[in-house]
CSV table of N, CA and C and ligand atoms in Angstrom, one decimal:
chain,number,residue,atom,x,y,z
O,26,UNK,N,29.8,-1.2,15.0
O,26,UNK,CA,30.1,0.1,14.4
O,26,UNK,C,29.9,1.2,15.4
O,27,UNK,N,30.8,2.1,15.7
O,27,UNK,CA,30.6,3.2,16.6
O,27,UNK,C,29.9,4.4,15.9
O,28,UNK,N,28.9,5.0,16.6
O,28,UNK,CA,28.2,6.1,16.0
O,28,UNK,C,29.0,7.4,16.1
O,29,UNK,N,29.0,8.2,15.1
O,29,UNK,CA,29.8,9.4,15.1
O,29,UNK,C,29.2,10.3,16.2
O,30,UNK,N,30.1,11.0,17.0
O,30,UNK,CA,29.6,11.8,18.1
O,30,UNK,C,29.0,13.1,17.5
O,31,UNK,N,27.8,13.5,17.9
O,31,UNK,CA,27.2,14.7,17.4
O,31,UNK,C,27.3,15.8,18.4
O,32,UNK,N,27.4,17.0,17.8
O,32,UNK,CA,27.4,18.2,18.7
O,32,UNK,C,26.0,18.5,19.1
O,33,UNK,N,25.8,19.4,20.0
O,33,UNK,CA,24.4,19.6,20.5
O,33,UNK,C,23.4,20.0,19.4
O,34,UNK,N,23.9,20.9,18.5
O,34,UNK,CA,23.0,21.3,17.4
O,34,UNK,C,22.6,20.1,16.5
O,35,UNK,N,23.6,19.3,16.2
O,35,UNK,CA,23.3,18.2,15.3
O,35,UNK,C,22.4,17.2,16.0
O,36,UNK,N,22.6,17.0,17.3
O,36,UNK,CA,21.8,16.0,18.1
O,36,UNK,C,20.4,16.5,18.1
O,37,UNK,N,20.2,17.8,18.4
O,37,UNK,CA,18.8,18.4,18.4
O,37,UNK,C,18.1,18.2,17.0
O,38,UNK,N,18.9,18.5,16.0
O,38,UNK,CA,18.3,18.4,14.6
O,38,UNK,C,17.9,16.9,14.4
O,39,UNK,N,18.7,16.0,14.8
O,39,UNK,CA,18.4,14.6,14.6
O,39,UNK,C,17.2,14.2,15.4
O,40,UNK,N,17.1,14.6,16.7
O,40,UNK,CA,16.0,14.2,17.5
O,40,UNK,C,14.7,14.8,17.0
O,41,UNK,N,14.8,16.1,16.5
O,41,UNK,CA,13.6,16.7,15.9
O,41,UNK,C,13.1,15.9,14.7
O,42,UNK,N,14.0,15.5,13.9
O,42,UNK,CA,13.6,14.8,12.7
O,42,UNK,C,13.0,13.4,13.1
O,43,UNK,N,13.6,12.8,14.1
O,43,UNK,CA,13.1,11.5,14.5
O,43,UNK,C,11.7,11.6,15.1
O,44,UNK,N,11.5,12.6,15.9
O,44,UNK,CA,10.2,12.9,16.6
O,44,UNK,C,9.2,13.2,15.5
O,45,UNK,N,9.6,14.0,14.6
O,45,UNK,CA,8.6,14.4,13.5
O,45,UNK,C,8.2,13.2,12.7
O,46,UNK,N,9.2,12.4,12.3
O,46,UNK,CA,8.9,11.2,11.5
O,46,UNK,C,8.0,10.2,12.3
O,47,UNK,N,8.3,10.1,13.6
O,47,UNK,CA,7.5,9.1,14.4
O,47,UNK,C,6.0,9.6,14.6
O,48,UNK,N,5.9,10.9,14.7
O,48,UNK,CA,4.5,11.5,14.8
O,48,UNK,C,3.8,11.3,13.4
O,49,UNK,N,4.5,11.6,12.4
O,49,UNK,CA,3.9,11.6,11.1
O,49,UNK,C,3.5,10.2,10.6
O,50,UNK,N,4.3,9.2,11.0
O,50,UNK,CA,4.2,7.9,10.4
O,50,UNK,C,2.8,7.3,10.5
O,51,UNK,N,2.1,7.4,11.7
O,51,UNK,CA,0.8,6.8,11.7
O,51,UNK,C,-0.3,7.4,10.8
O,52,UNK,N,-0.1,8.7,10.5
O,52,UNK,CA,-1.1,9.4,9.7
O,52,UNK,C,-0.8,9.3,8.2
O,53,UNK,N,0.4,8.9,7.9
O,53,UNK,CA,0.8,8.7,6.4
O,53,UNK,C,0.2,7.4,6.0
O,54,UNK,N,-0.4,7.4,4.8
O,54,UNK,CA,-1.0,6.1,4.4
O,54,UNK,C,-1.0,6.1,2.9
O,55,UNK,N,-1.6,5.0,2.4
O,55,UNK,CA,-1.6,4.9,0.9
O,55,UNK,C,-0.6,3.8,0.5
O,56,UNK,N,-0.6,3.6,-0.8
O,56,UNK,CA,0.2,2.5,-1.4
O,56,UNK,C,1.7,3.0,-1.4
O,57,UNK,N,2.6,2.0,-1.3
O,57,UNK,CA,4.0,2.4,-1.3
O,57,UNK,C,4.4,3.0,-2.6
O,58,UNK,N,5.2,4.1,-2.5
O,58,UNK,CA,5.7,4.7,-3.8
O,58,UNK,C,7.2,4.6,-3.7
O,59,UNK,N,7.8,3.6,-4.3
O,59,UNK,CA,9.2,3.4,-4.2
O,59,UNK,C,9.9,3.6,-5.5
O,60,UNK,N,9.2,4.2,-6.5
O,60,UNK,CA,9.8,4.3,-7.8
O,60,UNK,C,10.9,5.2,-7.9
O,61,UNK,N,11.1,6.1,-6.9
O,61,UNK,CA,12.2,7.1,-7.0
O,61,UNK,C,13.6,6.5,-6.6
O,62,UNK,N,13.6,5.3,-6.2
O,62,UNK,CA,14.9,4.7,-5.7
O,62,UNK,C,15.8,4.5,-6.9
O,63,UNK,N,17.0,5.1,-6.8
O,63,UNK,CA,18.0,4.9,-7.9
O,63,UNK,C,19.1,3.9,-7.6
O,64,UNK,N,18.9,3.2,-6.5
O,64,UNK,CA,19.8,2.1,-6.1
O,64,UNK,C,21.2,2.6,-5.8
O,65,UNK,N,21.2,3.9,-5.2
O,65,UNK,CA,22.5,4.5,-4.9
O,65,UNK,C,23.2,3.8,-3.7
O,66,UNK,N,22.5,3.2,-2.9
O,66,UNK,CA,23.1,2.5,-1.7
O,66,UNK,C,23.4,3.4,-0.5
O,67,UNK,N,23.1,4.7,-0.6
O,67,UNK,CA,23.4,5.6,0.5
O,67,UNK,C,22.7,5.2,1.8
O,68,UNK,N,21.6,4.5,1.7
O,68,UNK,CA,20.9,4.1,2.9
O,68,UNK,C,21.4,2.8,3.6
O,69,UNK,N,22.4,2.2,2.9
O,69,UNK,CA,22.9,0.9,3.4
O,69,UNK,C,24.2,1.1,4.1
O,70,UNK,N,24.6,0.2,5.0
O,70,UNK,CA,23.9,-1.1,5.3
O,70,UNK,C,22.9,-0.8,6.4
O,71,UNK,N,21.8,-1.7,6.3
O,71,UNK,CA,20.9,-1.7,7.4
O,71,UNK,C,21.4,-2.7,8.4
O,72,UNK,N,21.5,-2.3,9.7
O,72,UNK,CA,22.1,-3.2,10.7
O,72,UNK,C,21.2,-4.4,11.0
O,73,UNK,N,19.9,-4.3,10.6
O,73,UNK,CA,19.0,-5.4,10.8
O,73,UNK,C,18.8,-6.3,9.6
O,74,UNK,N,19.6,-6.0,8.6
O,74,UNK,CA,19.6,-6.9,7.4
O,74,UNK,C,18.7,-6.6,6.3
O,75,UNK,N,17.9,-5.5,6.4
O,75,UNK,CA,17.0,-5.2,5.3
O,75,UNK,C,17.8,-4.8,4.0
O,76,UNK,N,17.6,-5.4,2.9
O,76,UNK,CA,18.2,-4.9,1.7
O,76,UNK,C,17.3,-3.9,1.1
O,77,UNK,N,17.5,-2.7,1.6
O,77,UNK,CA,16.6,-1.6,1.3
O,77,UNK,C,16.4,-1.3,-0.2
O,78,UNK,N,17.5,-1.1,-0.9
O,78,UNK,CA,17.3,-0.8,-2.4
O,78,UNK,C,16.6,-2.0,-3.1
O,79,UNK,N,17.0,-3.2,-2.7
O,79,UNK,CA,16.4,-4.4,-3.4
O,79,UNK,C,14.9,-4.5,-3.2
O,80,UNK,N,14.5,-4.2,-1.9
O,80,UNK,CA,13.1,-4.3,-1.6
O,80,UNK,C,12.3,-3.2,-2.3
O,81,UNK,N,12.9,-2.0,-2.3
O,81,UNK,CA,12.2,-0.9,-2.9
O,81,UNK,C,12.1,-1.1,-4.4
O,82,UNK,N,13.2,-1.6,-5.0
O,82,UNK,CA,13.1,-1.8,-6.5
O,82,UNK,C,12.2,-2.9,-6.8
O,83,UNK,N,12.2,-4.0,-6.0
O,83,UNK,CA,11.4,-5.1,-6.3
O,83,UNK,C,9.9,-4.6,-6.3
O,84,UNK,N,9.5,-3.8,-5.3
O,84,UNK,CA,8.1,-3.4,-5.3
O,84,UNK,C,7.8,-2.5,-6.4
O,85,UNK,N,8.7,-1.6,-6.7
O,85,UNK,CA,8.4,-0.6,-7.8
O,85,UNK,C,8.2,-1.4,-9.1
O,86,UNK,N,9.1,-2.4,-9.4
O,86,UNK,CA,9.0,-3.2,-10.6
O,86,UNK,C,7.6,-4.0,-10.6
O,87,UNK,N,7.3,-4.5,-9.4
O,87,UNK,CA,6.1,-5.3,-9.2
O,87,UNK,C,4.8,-4.4,-9.6
O,88,UNK,N,4.9,-3.2,-9.2
O,88,UNK,CA,3.8,-2.2,-9.5
O,88,UNK,C,3.7,-2.0,-11.0
O,89,UNK,N,4.9,-1.8,-11.6
O,89,UNK,CA,5.0,-1.5,-13.0
O,89,UNK,C,4.5,-2.7,-13.8
O,90,UNK,N,4.8,-3.9,-13.4
O,90,UNK,CA,4.4,-5.1,-14.1
O,90,UNK,C,3.0,-5.7,-13.7
O,91,UNK,N,2.3,-4.9,-12.9
O,91,UNK,CA,1.0,-5.3,-12.5
O,91,UNK,C,1.0,-6.6,-11.6
O,92,UNK,N,2.0,-6.7,-10.8
O,92,UNK,CA,2.1,-7.9,-10.0
O,92,UNK,C,1.5,-7.8,-8.6
O,93,UNK,N,1.2,-6.5,-8.2
O,93,UNK,CA,0.7,-6.3,-6.9
O,93,UNK,C,-0.8,-6.6,-6.9
O,94,UNK,N,-1.3,-7.4,-6.0
O,94,UNK,CA,-2.8,-7.7,-6.0
O,94,UNK,C,-3.6,-6.5,-5.9
O,95,UNK,N,-4.7,-6.4,-6.5
O,95,UNK,CA,-5.6,-5.3,-6.5
O,95,UNK,C,-6.2,-5.1,-5.1
O,96,UNK,N,-5.8,-4.0,-4.4
O,96,UNK,CA,-6.3,-3.9,-3.0
O,96,UNK,C,-7.8,-3.8,-2.8
O,97,UNK,N,-8.5,-3.5,-3.9
O,97,UNK,CA,-9.9,-3.4,-3.8
O,97,UNK,C,-10.6,-4.7,-3.8
O,98,UNK,N,-9.9,-5.8,-4.1
O,98,UNK,CA,-10.5,-7.2,-4.1
O,98,UNK,C,-10.6,-7.6,-2.6
O,99,UNK,N,-11.6,-8.4,-2.3
O,99,UNK,CA,-11.7,-9.0,-1.0
O,99,UNK,C,-10.5,-10.0,-0.8
O,100,UNK,N,-9.9,-9.9,0.4
O,100,UNK,CA,-8.7,-10.7,0.7
O,100,UNK,C,-9.0,-12.2,0.6
O,101,UNK,N,-10.3,-12.6,0.8
O,101,UNK,CA,-10.6,-14.1,0.7
O,101,UNK,C,-11.0,-14.5,-0.7
O,102,UNK,N,-10.9,-13.6,-1.7
O,102,UNK,CA,-11.3,-14.0,-3.0
O,102,UNK,C,-10.2,-14.8,-3.7
O,103,UNK,N,-10.6,-15.6,-4.7
O,103,UNK,CA,-9.6,-16.4,-5.4
O,103,UNK,C,-8.6,-15.6,-6.2
O,104,UNK,N,-9.1,-14.5,-6.7
O,104,UNK,CA,-8.3,-13.6,-7.6
O,104,UNK,C,-7.2,-13.0,-6.7
O,105,UNK,N,-7.6,-12.5,-5.5
O,105,UNK,CA,-6.6,-11.9,-4.6
O,105,UNK,C,-5.6,-12.9,-4.1
O,106,UNK,N,-6.1,-14.1,-3.9
O,106,UNK,CA,-5.2,-15.2,-3.4
O,106,UNK,C,-4.1,-15.6,-4.5
O,107,UNK,N,-4.6,-15.7,-5.7
O,107,UNK,CA,-3.8,-16.1,-6.8
O,107,UNK,C,-2.7,-15.0,-7.0
O,108,UNK,N,-3.1,-13.8,-7.0
O,108,UNK,CA,-2.1,-12.7,-7.2
O,108,UNK,C,-1.1,-12.6,-6.1
O,109,UNK,N,-1.6,-12.9,-4.9
O,109,UNK,CA,-0.7,-12.9,-3.7
O,109,UNK,C,0.3,-14.0,-3.8
O,110,UNK,N,-0.1,-15.2,-4.2
O,110,UNK,CA,0.8,-16.3,-4.4
O,110,UNK,C,1.9,-15.9,-5.3
O,111,UNK,N,1.5,-15.3,-6.4
O,111,UNK,CA,2.5,-14.9,-7.5
O,111,UNK,C,3.5,-13.9,-6.9
O,112,UNK,N,2.9,-12.8,-6.3
O,112,UNK,CA,3.8,-11.8,-5.7
O,112,UNK,C,4.8,-12.4,-4.7
O,113,UNK,N,4.2,-13.1,-3.7
O,113,UNK,CA,5.1,-13.6,-2.6
O,113,UNK,C,6.1,-14.6,-3.1
O,114,UNK,N,5.7,-15.4,-4.1
O,114,UNK,CA,6.7,-16.3,-4.7
O,114,UNK,C,7.9,-15.6,-5.3
O,115,UNK,N,7.6,-14.6,-6.1
O,115,UNK,CA,8.6,-13.8,-6.8
O,115,UNK,C,9.4,-13.0,-5.7
O,116,UNK,N,8.8,-12.5,-4.7
O,116,UNK,CA,9.4,-11.7,-3.7
O,116,UNK,C,10.5,-12.6,-3.0
O,117,UNK,N,10.1,-13.8,-2.6
O,117,UNK,CA,11.0,-14.6,-1.8
O,117,UNK,C,12.1,-15.2,-2.7
O,118,UNK,N,11.9,-15.3,-4.0
O,118,UNK,CA,12.9,-15.8,-4.9
O,118,UNK,C,13.9,-14.6,-5.1
O,119,UNK,N,13.4,-13.4,-5.2
O,119,UNK,CA,14.3,-12.2,-5.4
O,119,UNK,C,15.1,-11.8,-4.2
O,120,UNK,N,14.4,-11.9,-3.0
O,120,UNK,CA,15.1,-11.4,-1.8
O,120,UNK,C,14.8,-12.4,-0.7
O,121,UNK,N,15.9,-12.9,-0.1
O,121,UNK,CA,15.7,-13.9,1.0
O,121,UNK,C,14.9,-13.3,2.2
O,122,UNK,N,14.2,-14.1,2.9
O,122,UNK,CA,13.4,-13.7,4.0
O,122,UNK,C,14.1,-12.8,5.0
O,123,UNK,N,15.3,-13.1,5.3
O,123,UNK,CA,16.1,-12.2,6.3
O,123,UNK,C,16.4,-10.9,5.8
O,124,UNK,N,16.2,-10.6,4.5
O,124,UNK,CA,16.5,-9.3,3.9
O,124,UNK,C,15.3,-8.5,3.5
O,125,UNK,N,14.1,-9.1,3.8
O,125,UNK,CA,12.9,-8.4,3.3
O,125,UNK,C,12.4,-7.3,4.2
O,126,UNK,N,11.4,-6.6,3.8
O,126,UNK,CA,10.9,-5.3,4.5
O,126,UNK,C,10.5,-5.6,5.9
O,127,UNK,N,10.0,-6.7,6.2
O,127,UNK,CA,9.5,-6.9,7.6
O,127,UNK,C,10.6,-7.0,8.6
O,128,UNK,N,11.8,-7.1,8.2
O,128,UNK,CA,12.9,-7.1,9.2
O,128,UNK,C,13.2,-5.7,9.8
O,129,UNK,N,12.6,-4.7,9.2
O,129,UNK,CA,12.9,-3.3,9.7
O,129,UNK,C,12.3,-3.2,11.1
O,130,UNK,N,13.1,-2.7,12.0
O,130,UNK,CA,12.6,-2.5,13.4
O,130,UNK,C,12.4,-1.1,13.7
O,131,UNK,N,12.5,-0.2,12.7
O,131,UNK,CA,12.4,1.3,12.9
O,131,UNK,C,13.5,1.8,13.9
O,132,UNK,N,14.7,1.4,13.6
O,132,UNK,CA,15.8,1.9,14.4
O,132,UNK,C,16.2,3.3,14.0
O,133,UNK,N,15.7,3.8,12.9
O,133,UNK,CA,15.9,5.1,12.3
O,133,UNK,C,17.3,5.4,11.9
O,134,UNK,N,18.1,4.3,11.8
O,134,UNK,CA,19.5,4.5,11.4
O,134,UNK,C,19.6,5.1,9.9
O,135,UNK,N,18.6,4.7,9.1
O,135,UNK,CA,18.7,5.1,7.7
O,135,UNK,C,18.0,6.5,7.5
O,136,UNK,N,17.4,7.0,8.5
O,136,UNK,CA,16.7,8.2,8.4
O,136,UNK,C,17.5,9.4,7.8
O,137,UNK,N,17.0,10.0,6.8
O,137,UNK,CA,17.6,11.2,6.2
O,137,UNK,C,18.8,10.8,5.3
O,138,UNK,N,19.0,9.6,5.0
O,138,UNK,CA,20.2,9.2,4.1
O,138,UNK,C,19.8,9.3,2.7
O,139,UNK,N,18.5,9.3,2.3
O,139,UNK,CA,18.2,9.1,0.9
O,139,UNK,C,18.2,10.5,0.2
O,140,UNK,N,19.0,10.6,-0.9
O,140,UNK,CA,19.0,11.8,-1.6
O,140,UNK,C,17.7,12.0,-2.4
O,141,UNK,N,17.0,11.0,-2.6
O,141,UNK,CA,15.7,11.1,-3.3
O,141,UNK,C,14.5,11.4,-2.4
O,142,UNK,N,14.9,11.6,-1.1
O,142,UNK,CA,13.9,11.9,-0.1
O,142,UNK,C,12.8,10.9,0.1
O,143,UNK,N,13.2,9.6,-0.1
O,143,UNK,CA,12.2,8.6,0.1
O,143,UNK,C,12.2,8.3,1.6
O,144,UNK,N,11.0,8.3,2.2
O,144,UNK,CA,10.9,8.0,3.6
O,144,UNK,C,10.9,6.5,3.8
O,145,UNK,N,12.1,6.0,3.9
O,145,UNK,CA,12.3,4.5,3.8
O,145,UNK,C,11.5,3.7,4.8
O,146,UNK,N,11.5,4.2,6.0
O,146,UNK,CA,10.8,3.4,7.0
O,146,UNK,C,9.3,3.3,6.7
O,147,UNK,N,8.8,4.4,6.3
O,147,UNK,CA,7.3,4.4,6.0
O,147,UNK,C,7.0,3.5,4.8
O,148,UNK,N,7.9,3.5,3.8
O,148,UNK,CA,7.7,2.7,2.6
O,148,UNK,C,7.8,1.2,2.9
O,149,UNK,N,8.8,0.9,3.8
O,149,UNK,CA,9.0,-0.5,4.2
O,149,UNK,C,7.8,-1.0,5.0
O,150,UNK,N,7.3,-0.1,5.8
O,150,UNK,CA,6.1,-0.4,6.6
O,150,UNK,C,4.9,-0.7,5.7
O,151,UNK,N,4.7,0.1,4.7
O,151,UNK,CA,3.6,-0.2,3.8
O,151,UNK,C,3.8,-1.5,3.0
O,152,UNK,N,5.0,-1.8,2.6
O,152,UNK,CA,5.2,-3.0,1.9
O,152,UNK,C,5.0,-4.2,2.9
O,153,UNK,N,5.4,-4.1,4.1
O,153,UNK,CA,5.2,-5.1,5.1
O,153,UNK,C,3.7,-5.3,5.3
O,154,UNK,N,2.9,-4.2,5.4
O,154,UNK,CA,1.5,-4.4,5.6
O,154,UNK,C,0.9,-5.1,4.4
O,155,UNK,N,1.3,-4.7,3.2
O,155,UNK,CA,0.8,-5.3,2.0
O,155,UNK,C,1.1,-6.8,1.9
O,156,UNK,N,2.3,-7.2,2.3
O,156,UNK,CA,2.7,-8.6,2.2
O,156,UNK,C,2.0,-9.4,3.3
O,157,UNK,N,1.8,-8.8,4.4
O,157,UNK,CA,1.1,-9.5,5.5
O,157,UNK,C,-0.3,-9.8,5.1
O,158,UNK,N,-0.9,-8.8,4.4
O,158,UNK,CA,-2.3,-9.1,3.8
O,158,UNK,C,-2.3,-10.2,2.8
O,159,UNK,N,-1.2,-10.2,2.0
O,159,UNK,CA,-1.1,-11.3,1.0
O,159,UNK,C,-1.0,-12.7,1.7
O,160,UNK,N,-0.2,-12.7,2.7
O,160,UNK,CA,0.0,-14.0,3.4
O,160,UNK,C,-1.3,-14.4,4.1
O,161,UNK,N,-2.0,-13.4,4.6
O,161,UNK,CA,-3.3,-13.7,5.2
O,161,UNK,C,-4.2,-14.4,4.1
O,162,UNK,N,-4.2,-13.8,2.9
O,162,UNK,CA,-5.0,-14.4,1.8
O,162,UNK,C,-4.7,-15.8,1.6
O,163,UNK,N,-3.5,-16.3,1.8
O,163,UNK,CA,-3.2,-17.7,1.5
O,163,UNK,C,-3.8,-18.6,2.5
O,164,UNK,N,-4.3,-18.1,3.7
O,164,UNK,CA,-5.0,-18.9,4.7
O,164,UNK,C,-6.3,-19.3,4.2
O,165,UNK,N,-6.9,-18.6,3.2
O,165,UNK,CA,-8.2,-18.9,2.8
O,165,UNK,C,-8.3,-20.0,1.7
O,166,UNK,N,-7.1,-20.6,1.5
O,166,UNK,CA,-7.1,-21.8,0.5
O,166,UNK,C,-7.9,-22.9,1.0
H,201,LIG,S1,15.0,1.9,10.1
H,201,LIG,FE1,14.6,-0.1,9.4
H,201,LIG,S2,15.5,-0.2,7.3
H,201,LIG,FE2,16.3,1.7,8.4
H,201,LIG,S3,18.3,0.9,9.2
H,201,LIG,FE3,16.7,0.7,10.8
H,201,LIG,S4,16.0,-1.4,10.6
H,201,LIG,FE4,17.1,-0.9,8.7
H,202,LIG,S1,19.4,6.1,-0.5
H,202,LIG,FE1,17.3,6.2,-1.4
H,202,LIG,S2,17.7,6.2,-3.6
H,202,LIG,FE2,19.6,5.4,-2.6
H,202,LIG,S3,19.3,3.2,-2.5
H,202,LIG,FE3,18.5,4.0,-0.6
H,202,LIG,S4,16.3,4.3,-0.9
H,202,LIG,FE4,17.3,4.1,-2.9
């Protein structure tokens, strides 16, 4: 796909947004908040295969249904491991591995596409960090 040619002003605006996001990303923290996703699809397609709306909706539903392991539990505890197994099982059944959050390489192609102002890359990063921790928990079996 060819990228639309930008004029100087548009290019500067885009670069400023990218730089701002890149600087902000490491200091932004906390649990993912993906509940605002309306599944409009404006952020798609992701050229690296992430099914952005499906991932965001899955995580929002998981929070709503109490499926996300309690982050205050020690990662090596049986309770955290059990909850992790449940979450990861449902995650992989709902979304194939090649379309999950960890496939995001921060290419920034989806930046600024969301009408709900969801900072997609940041949320995907938080979900990846959370699922990495859950996978780590499975090593304590
Ligand atoms: S930033 Fe991530 S989710 Fe967005 S288009 Fe690029 S790889 Fe896909
Ligand atoms: S553009 Fe925003 S609201 Fe629409 S599907 Fe993507 S993340 Fe969800």
